[in-house]
Short mmCIF file of C-alpha atoms in Angstrom, two decimals:
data_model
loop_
_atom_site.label_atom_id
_atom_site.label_comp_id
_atom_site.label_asym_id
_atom_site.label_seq_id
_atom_site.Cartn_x
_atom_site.Cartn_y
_atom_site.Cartn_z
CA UNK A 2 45.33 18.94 20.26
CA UNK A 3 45.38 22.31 19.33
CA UNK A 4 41.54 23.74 20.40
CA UNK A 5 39.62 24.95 17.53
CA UNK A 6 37.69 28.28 16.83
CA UNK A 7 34.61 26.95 18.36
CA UNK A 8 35.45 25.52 21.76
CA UNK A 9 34.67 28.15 23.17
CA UNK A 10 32.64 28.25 26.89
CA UNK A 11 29.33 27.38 25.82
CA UNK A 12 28.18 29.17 29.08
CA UNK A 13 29.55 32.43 28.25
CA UNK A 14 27.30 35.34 27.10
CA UNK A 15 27.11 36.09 22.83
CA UNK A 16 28.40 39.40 23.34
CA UNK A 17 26.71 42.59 22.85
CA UNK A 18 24.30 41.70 19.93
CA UNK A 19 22.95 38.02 21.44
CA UNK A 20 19.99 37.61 23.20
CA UNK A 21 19.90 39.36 26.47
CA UNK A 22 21.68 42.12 25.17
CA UNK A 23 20.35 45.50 26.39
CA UNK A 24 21.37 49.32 26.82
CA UNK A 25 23.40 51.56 24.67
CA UNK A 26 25.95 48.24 23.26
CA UNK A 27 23.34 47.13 21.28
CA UNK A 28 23.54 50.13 19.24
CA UNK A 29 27.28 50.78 19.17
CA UNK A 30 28.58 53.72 16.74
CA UNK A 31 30.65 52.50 13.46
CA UNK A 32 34.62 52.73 14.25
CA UNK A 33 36.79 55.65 12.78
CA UNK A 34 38.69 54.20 10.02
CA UNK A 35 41.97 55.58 9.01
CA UNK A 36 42.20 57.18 5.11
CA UNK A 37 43.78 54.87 2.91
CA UNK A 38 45.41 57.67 0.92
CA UNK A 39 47.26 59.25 3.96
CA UNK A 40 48.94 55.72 4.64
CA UNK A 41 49.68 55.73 0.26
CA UNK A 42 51.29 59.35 1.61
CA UNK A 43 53.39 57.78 4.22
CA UNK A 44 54.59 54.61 2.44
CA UNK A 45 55.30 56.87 -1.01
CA UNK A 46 57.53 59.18 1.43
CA UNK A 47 59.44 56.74 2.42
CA UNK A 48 60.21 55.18 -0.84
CA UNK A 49 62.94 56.68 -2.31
CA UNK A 50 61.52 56.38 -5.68
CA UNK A 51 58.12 57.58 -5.27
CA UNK A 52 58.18 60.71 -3.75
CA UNK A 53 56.16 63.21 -5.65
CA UNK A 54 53.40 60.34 -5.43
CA UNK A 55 53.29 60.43 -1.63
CA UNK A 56 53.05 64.52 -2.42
CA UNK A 57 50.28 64.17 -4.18
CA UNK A 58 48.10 61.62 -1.97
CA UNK A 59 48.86 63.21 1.19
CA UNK A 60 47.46 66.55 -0.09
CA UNK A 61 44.10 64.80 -1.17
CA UNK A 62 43.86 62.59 1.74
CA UNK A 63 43.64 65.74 4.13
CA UNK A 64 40.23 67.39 2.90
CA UNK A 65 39.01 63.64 2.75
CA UNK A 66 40.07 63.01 6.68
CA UNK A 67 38.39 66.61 7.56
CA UNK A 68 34.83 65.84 5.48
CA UNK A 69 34.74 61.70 6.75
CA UNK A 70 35.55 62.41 10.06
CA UNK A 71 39.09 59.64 9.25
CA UNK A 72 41.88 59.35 11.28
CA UNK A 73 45.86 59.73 9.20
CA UNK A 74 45.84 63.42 9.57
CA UNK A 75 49.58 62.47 11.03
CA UNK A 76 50.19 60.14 8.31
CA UNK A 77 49.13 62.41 5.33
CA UNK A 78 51.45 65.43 7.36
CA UNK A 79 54.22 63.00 7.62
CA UNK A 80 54.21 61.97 4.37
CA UNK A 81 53.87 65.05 2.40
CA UNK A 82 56.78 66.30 4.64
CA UNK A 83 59.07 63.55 3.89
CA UNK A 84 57.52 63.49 -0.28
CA UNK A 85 58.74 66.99 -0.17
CA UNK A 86 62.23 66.17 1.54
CA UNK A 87 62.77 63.27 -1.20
CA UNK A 88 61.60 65.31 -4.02
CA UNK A 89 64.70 68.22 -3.50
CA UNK A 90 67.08 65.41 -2.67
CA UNK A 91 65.91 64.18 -6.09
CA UNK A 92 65.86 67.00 -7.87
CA UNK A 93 69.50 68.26 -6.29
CA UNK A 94 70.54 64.66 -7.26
CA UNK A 95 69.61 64.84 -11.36
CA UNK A 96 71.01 68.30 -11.67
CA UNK A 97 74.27 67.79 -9.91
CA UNK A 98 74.87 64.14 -11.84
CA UNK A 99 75.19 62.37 -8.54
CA UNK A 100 72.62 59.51 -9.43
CA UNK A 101 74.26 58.63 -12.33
CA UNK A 102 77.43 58.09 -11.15
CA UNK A 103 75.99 55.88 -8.18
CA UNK A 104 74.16 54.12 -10.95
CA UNK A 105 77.18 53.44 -13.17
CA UNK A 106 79.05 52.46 -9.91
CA UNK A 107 76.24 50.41 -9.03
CA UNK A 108 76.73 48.70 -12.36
CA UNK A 109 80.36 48.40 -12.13
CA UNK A 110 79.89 46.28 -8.91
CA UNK A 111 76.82 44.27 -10.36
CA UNK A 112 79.49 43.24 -13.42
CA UNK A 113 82.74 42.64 -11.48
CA UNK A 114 80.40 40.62 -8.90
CA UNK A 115 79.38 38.69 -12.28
CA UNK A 116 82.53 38.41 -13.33
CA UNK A 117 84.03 36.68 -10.48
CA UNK A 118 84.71 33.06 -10.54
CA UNK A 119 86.67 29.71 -9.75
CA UNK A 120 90.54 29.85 -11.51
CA UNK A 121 89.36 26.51 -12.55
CA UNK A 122 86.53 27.55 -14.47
CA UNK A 123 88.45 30.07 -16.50
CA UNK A 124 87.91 29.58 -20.45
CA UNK A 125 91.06 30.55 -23.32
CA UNK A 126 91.03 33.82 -23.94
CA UNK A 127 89.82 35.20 -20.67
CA UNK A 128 91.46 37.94 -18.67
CA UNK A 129 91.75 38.66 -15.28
CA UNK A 130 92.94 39.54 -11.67
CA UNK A 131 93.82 37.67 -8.61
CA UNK A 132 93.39 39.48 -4.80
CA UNK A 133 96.37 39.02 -3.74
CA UNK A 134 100.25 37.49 -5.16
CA UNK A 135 99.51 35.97 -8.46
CA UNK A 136 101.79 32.96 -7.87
CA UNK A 137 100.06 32.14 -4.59
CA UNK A 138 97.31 29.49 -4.21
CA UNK A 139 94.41 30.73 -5.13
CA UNK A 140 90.58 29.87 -5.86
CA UNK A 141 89.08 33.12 -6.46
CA UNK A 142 89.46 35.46 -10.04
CA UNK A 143 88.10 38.36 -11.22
CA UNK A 144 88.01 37.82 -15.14
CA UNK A 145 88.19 41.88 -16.67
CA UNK A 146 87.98 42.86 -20.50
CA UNK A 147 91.15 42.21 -21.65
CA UNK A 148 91.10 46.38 -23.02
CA UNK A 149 91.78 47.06 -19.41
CA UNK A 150 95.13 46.42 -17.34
CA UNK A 151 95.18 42.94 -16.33
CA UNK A 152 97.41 40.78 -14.27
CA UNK A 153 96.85 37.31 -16.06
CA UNK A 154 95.51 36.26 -19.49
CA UNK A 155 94.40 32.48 -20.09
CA UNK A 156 96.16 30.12 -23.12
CA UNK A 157 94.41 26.82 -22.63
CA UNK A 158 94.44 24.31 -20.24
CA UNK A 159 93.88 20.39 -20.17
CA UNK A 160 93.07 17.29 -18.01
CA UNK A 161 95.32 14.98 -16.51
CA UNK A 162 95.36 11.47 -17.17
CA UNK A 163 97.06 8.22 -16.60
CA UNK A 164 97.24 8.61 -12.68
CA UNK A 165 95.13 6.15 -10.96
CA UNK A 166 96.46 7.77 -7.46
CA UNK A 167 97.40 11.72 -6.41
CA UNK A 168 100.60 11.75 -7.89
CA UNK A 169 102.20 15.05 -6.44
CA UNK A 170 103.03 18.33 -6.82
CA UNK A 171 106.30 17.35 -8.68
CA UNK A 172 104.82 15.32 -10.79
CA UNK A 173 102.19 17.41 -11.91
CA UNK A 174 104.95 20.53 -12.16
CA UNK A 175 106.88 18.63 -14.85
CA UNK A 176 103.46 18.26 -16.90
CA UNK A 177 102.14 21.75 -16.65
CA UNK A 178 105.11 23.03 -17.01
CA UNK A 179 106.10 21.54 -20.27
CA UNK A 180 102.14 21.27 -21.96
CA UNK A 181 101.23 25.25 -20.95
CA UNK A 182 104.82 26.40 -22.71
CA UNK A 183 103.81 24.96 -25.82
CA UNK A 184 100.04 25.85 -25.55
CA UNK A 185 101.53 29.31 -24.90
CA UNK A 186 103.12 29.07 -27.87
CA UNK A 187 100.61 28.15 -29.92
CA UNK A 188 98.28 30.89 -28.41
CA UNK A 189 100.63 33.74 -29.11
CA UNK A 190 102.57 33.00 -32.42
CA UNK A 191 104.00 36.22 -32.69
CA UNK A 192 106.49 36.31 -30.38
CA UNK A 193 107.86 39.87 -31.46
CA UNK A 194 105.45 41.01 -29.49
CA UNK A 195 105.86 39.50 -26.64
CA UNK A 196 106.74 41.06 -23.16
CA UNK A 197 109.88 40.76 -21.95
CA UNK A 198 108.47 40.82 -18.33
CA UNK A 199 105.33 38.31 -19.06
CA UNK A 200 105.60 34.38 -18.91
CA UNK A 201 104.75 31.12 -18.53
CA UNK A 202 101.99 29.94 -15.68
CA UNK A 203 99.45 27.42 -13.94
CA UNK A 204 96.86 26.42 -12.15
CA UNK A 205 96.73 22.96 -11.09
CA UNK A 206 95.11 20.56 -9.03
CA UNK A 207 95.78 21.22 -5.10
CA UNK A 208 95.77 16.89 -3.33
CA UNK A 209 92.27 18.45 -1.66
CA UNK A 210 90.69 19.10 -5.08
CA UNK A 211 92.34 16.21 -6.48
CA UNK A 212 90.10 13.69 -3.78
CA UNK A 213 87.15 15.73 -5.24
CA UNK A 214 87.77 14.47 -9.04
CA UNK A 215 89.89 17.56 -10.18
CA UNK A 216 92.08 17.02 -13.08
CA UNK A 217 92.29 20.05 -14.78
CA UNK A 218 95.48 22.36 -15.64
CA UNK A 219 94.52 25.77 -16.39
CA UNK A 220 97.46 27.66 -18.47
CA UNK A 221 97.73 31.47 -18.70
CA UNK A 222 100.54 34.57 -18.77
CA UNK A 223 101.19 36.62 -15.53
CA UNK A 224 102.94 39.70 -15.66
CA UNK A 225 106.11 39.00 -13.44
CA UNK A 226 106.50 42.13 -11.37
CA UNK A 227 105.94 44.59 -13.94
CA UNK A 228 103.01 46.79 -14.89
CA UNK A 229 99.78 44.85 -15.98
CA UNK A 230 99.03 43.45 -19.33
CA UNK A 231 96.98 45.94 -21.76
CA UNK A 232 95.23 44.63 -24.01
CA UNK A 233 95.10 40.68 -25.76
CA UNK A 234 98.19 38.67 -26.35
CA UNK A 235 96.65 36.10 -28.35
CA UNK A 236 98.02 35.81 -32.01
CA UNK A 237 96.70 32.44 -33.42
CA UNK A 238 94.00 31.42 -36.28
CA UNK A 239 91.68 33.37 -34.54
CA UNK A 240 92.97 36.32 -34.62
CA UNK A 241 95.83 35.96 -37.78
CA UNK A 242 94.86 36.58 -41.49
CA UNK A 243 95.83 33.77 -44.10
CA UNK A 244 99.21 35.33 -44.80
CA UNK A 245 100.33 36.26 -41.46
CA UNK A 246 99.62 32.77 -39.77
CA UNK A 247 101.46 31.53 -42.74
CA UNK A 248 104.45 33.32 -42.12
CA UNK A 249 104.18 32.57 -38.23
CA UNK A 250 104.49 29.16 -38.61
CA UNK A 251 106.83 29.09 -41.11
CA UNK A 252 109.64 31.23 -39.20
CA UNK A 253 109.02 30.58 -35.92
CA UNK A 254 110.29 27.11 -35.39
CA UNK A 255 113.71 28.83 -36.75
CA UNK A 256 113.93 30.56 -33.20
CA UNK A 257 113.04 27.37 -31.59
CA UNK A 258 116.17 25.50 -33.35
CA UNK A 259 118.68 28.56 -32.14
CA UNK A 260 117.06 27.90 -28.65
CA UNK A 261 117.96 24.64 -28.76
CA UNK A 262 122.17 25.66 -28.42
CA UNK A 263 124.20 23.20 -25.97
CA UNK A 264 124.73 24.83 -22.95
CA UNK A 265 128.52 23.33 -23.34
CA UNK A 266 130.16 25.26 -26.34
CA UNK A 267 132.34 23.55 -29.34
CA UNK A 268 135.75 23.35 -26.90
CA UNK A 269 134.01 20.90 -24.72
CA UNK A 270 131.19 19.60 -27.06
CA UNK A 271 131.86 19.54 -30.65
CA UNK A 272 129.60 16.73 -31.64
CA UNK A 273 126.28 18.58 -29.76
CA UNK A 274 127.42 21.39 -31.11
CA UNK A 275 127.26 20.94 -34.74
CA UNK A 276 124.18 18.63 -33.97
CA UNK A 277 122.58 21.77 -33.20
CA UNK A 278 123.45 23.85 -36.24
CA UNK A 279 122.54 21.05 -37.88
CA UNK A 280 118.78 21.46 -36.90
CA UNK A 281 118.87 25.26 -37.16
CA UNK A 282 120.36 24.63 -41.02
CA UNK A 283 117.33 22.47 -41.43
CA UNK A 284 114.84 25.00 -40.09
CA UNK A 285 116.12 27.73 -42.52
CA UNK A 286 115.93 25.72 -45.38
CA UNK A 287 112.99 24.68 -44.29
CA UNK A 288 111.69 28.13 -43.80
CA UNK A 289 112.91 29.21 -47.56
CA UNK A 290 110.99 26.45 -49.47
CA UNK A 291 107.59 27.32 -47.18
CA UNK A 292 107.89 31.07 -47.67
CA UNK A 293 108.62 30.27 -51.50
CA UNK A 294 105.60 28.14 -51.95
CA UNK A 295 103.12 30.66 -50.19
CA UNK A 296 101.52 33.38 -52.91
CA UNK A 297 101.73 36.63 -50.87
CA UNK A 298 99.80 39.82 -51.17
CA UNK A 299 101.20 42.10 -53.48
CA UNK A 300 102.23 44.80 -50.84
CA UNK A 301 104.32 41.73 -49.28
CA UNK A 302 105.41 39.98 -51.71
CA UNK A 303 109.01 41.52 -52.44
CA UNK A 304 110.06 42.06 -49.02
CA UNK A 305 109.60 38.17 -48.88
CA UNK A 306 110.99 37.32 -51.65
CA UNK A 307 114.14 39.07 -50.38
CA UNK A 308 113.96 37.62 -46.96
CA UNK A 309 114.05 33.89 -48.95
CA UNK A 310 117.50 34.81 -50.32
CA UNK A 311 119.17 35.70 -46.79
CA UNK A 312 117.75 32.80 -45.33
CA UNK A 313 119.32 30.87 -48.04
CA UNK A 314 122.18 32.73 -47.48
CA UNK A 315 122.57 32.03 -44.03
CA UNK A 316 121.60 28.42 -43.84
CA UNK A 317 124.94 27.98 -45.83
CA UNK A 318 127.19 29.32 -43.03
CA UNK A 319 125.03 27.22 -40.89
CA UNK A 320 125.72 23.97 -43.24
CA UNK A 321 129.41 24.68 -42.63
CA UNK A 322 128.82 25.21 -38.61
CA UNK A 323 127.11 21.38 -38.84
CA UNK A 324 130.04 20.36 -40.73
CA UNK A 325 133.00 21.63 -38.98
CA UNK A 326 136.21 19.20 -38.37
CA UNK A 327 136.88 20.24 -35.17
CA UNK A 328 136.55 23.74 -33.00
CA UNK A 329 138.84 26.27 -34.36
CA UNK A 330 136.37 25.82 -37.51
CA UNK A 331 133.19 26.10 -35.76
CA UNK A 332 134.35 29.24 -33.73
CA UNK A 333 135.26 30.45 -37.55
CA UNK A 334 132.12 30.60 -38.78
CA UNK A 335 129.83 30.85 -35.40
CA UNK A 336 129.42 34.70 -35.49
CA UNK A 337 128.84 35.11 -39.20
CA UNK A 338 126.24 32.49 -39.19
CA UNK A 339 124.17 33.46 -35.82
CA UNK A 340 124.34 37.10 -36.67
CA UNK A 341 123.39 36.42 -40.39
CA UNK A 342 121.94 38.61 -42.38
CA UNK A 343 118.26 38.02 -42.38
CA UNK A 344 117.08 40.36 -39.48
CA UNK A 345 116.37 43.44 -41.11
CA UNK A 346 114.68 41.75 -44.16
CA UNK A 347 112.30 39.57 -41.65
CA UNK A 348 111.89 42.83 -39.76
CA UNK A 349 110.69 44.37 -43.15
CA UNK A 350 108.51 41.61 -43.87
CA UNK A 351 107.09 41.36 -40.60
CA UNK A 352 106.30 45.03 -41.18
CA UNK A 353 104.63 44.22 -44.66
CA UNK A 354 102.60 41.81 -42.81
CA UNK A 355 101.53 44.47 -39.95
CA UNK A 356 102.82 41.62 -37.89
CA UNK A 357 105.35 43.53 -35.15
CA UNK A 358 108.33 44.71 -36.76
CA UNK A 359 110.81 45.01 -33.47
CA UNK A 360 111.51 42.69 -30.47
CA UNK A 361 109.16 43.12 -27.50
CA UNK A 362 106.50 45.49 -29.48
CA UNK A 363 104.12 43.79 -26.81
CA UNK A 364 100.78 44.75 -24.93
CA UNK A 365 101.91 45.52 -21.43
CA UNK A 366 100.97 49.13 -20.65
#
């Protein structure tokens, strides 16, 4: 056991003021005590913050050390030397700006360390950067306002399911790759304005974090060895008035028909062929009736209503791609229908719309 405060030796004296104690000890003088405003001196000194305080106490503490006979006389000096010391470097410090820039920086740090997180935590709509080669594996992000440059920009993500195992890389590739295309799509409908140098990518589940219980495919654009991203790419309901998310929908799935052309041509595959301008006839017809049925602000309006009639127009030359008797009158018509005669007005009504009015009128800075 650990002895307590009274097992002491009961043979032992009581000190200086028991019985038996005699000559000058049993009148000993009070101890010097040290001022308490000369230590205030000292500790104010050395706190950056405080150092006209320490000024002040160390100045009063010395006349109270000389008249109470104290001890601190060092400890008042000491800190009105170093309360004078902080006080210039203070003073030097306002007028010159230097604080505030070490405060904003400071800040800076105290947001970008805020800002950090997991890729796998990022939410559509973020922004960010990656230390390090984008397409690498990574963990770590630094999510920015998307205002500033920026190397990647989230679209969505979602969960795999219907695995009851790890089921590869491979497997999971032909997934991601497929779902975060067509999220992309449907985060940036305006694909004028898309960078030529920006595209498709993923995060996905590494067979480590899989073992954990991770299921989650995180979809985003990277800029692909250009400059970084400025600014948002995002062009969906959130961001799209009535009209122009109209519009979006109603054209785009035009381009994704001409996207859709065999990569064997007519000589070698007439019947895919005129499949194909089949579906793009569709989609311009298609397009016509929607952008007929839509009431359009007045400012927009005309340059609409003239876009209707070249896609009408043109989905006739596509009607006779689709029903072509054989190569010679496919190759006839091809150029006059794919270069049709609709760009210009859809560039005017995209400009009517203050949707972008040119190919690649994107955000990269």
């Amino acid at each position: 056991m650990v002895p307590g405060p009274y097992n002491a030796n009961p043979y032992a004296p009581y000190g200086p003021y028991g019985p038996g104690a005699t000559g000058p000890a049993a009148y000993a003088t009070p101890q010097q005590t040290t001022n308490g405003l000369a230590i205030a001196s000292l500790v104010s000194g050395v706190v950056c913050c405080l150092p006209p305080l320490g000024l002040v106490f160390g100045l009063i503490a010395l006349p109270q050390i000389r008249k109470r006979n104290q001890t601190g006389k060092g400890l008042a000096i000491a800190g009105i030397v170093l309360s004078a010391l902080s006080s210039v470097i203070m003073i030097v410090g306002l007028v010159t700006g230097v604080f505030g820039e070490a405060w904003r920086g400071f800040q800076k740090g105290v947001e970008e360390a805020a800002s950090s997180s997991s890729a796998f935590s990022l939410r559509t709509g973020q922004c960010y950067d990656v230390d390090g080669e984008m397409e690498a594996e990574t963990s770590d992000v630094l999510v920015v306002d998307c205002d500033r440059p920026h190397e990647g920009e989230v679209t969505g993500g979602f969960k795999l399911t219907g695995f009851t195992k790890w089921p590869g890389e491979t497997a999971i590739d032909d997934i991601a790759e497929k779902r975060c295309q067509d999220i992309g799509q449907a985060y940036a409908l305006d694909s004028w304005a898309f960078p030529d140098d920006v595209y498709d990518f993923y995060y996905m589940p590494s067979r480590a974090s899989w073992r954990a219980g991770d299921r989650a495919v995180t979809c985003a654009f990277i800029v692909d060895g250009g400059e970084p991203m400025k600014g948002s790419l995002r062009s969906d309901k959130t961001t799209l008035d009535a009209h122009q998310l109209h519009y979006l929908t109603t054209m785009n799935p035009i381009d994704d028909a001409l996207n859709e052309e065999p990569e064997e041509d007519a000589d070698e595959d007439l019947a895919g062929n005129r499949e194909w301008a089949g579906k793009v006839h569709g989609a311009l017809t298609g397009a016509s009736r929607s952008l007929k049925s839509h009431t359009w602000s007045p400012s927009a309006a005309p340059r609409v209503a003239e876009l209707v009639k070249e896609l009408d127009t043109s989905a006739k030359e596509w009607d006779k791609l689709a029903k072509a008797a054989d190569a010679d009158v496919f190759w006839e018509h091809y150029d006059v229908a794919y270069d049709g005669t609709y760009w210009e007005s859809e560039s005017e009504a995209r400009r009517a719309l203050d949707l972008a009015a040119t190919l690649d009128s994107g955000t990269s800075a």
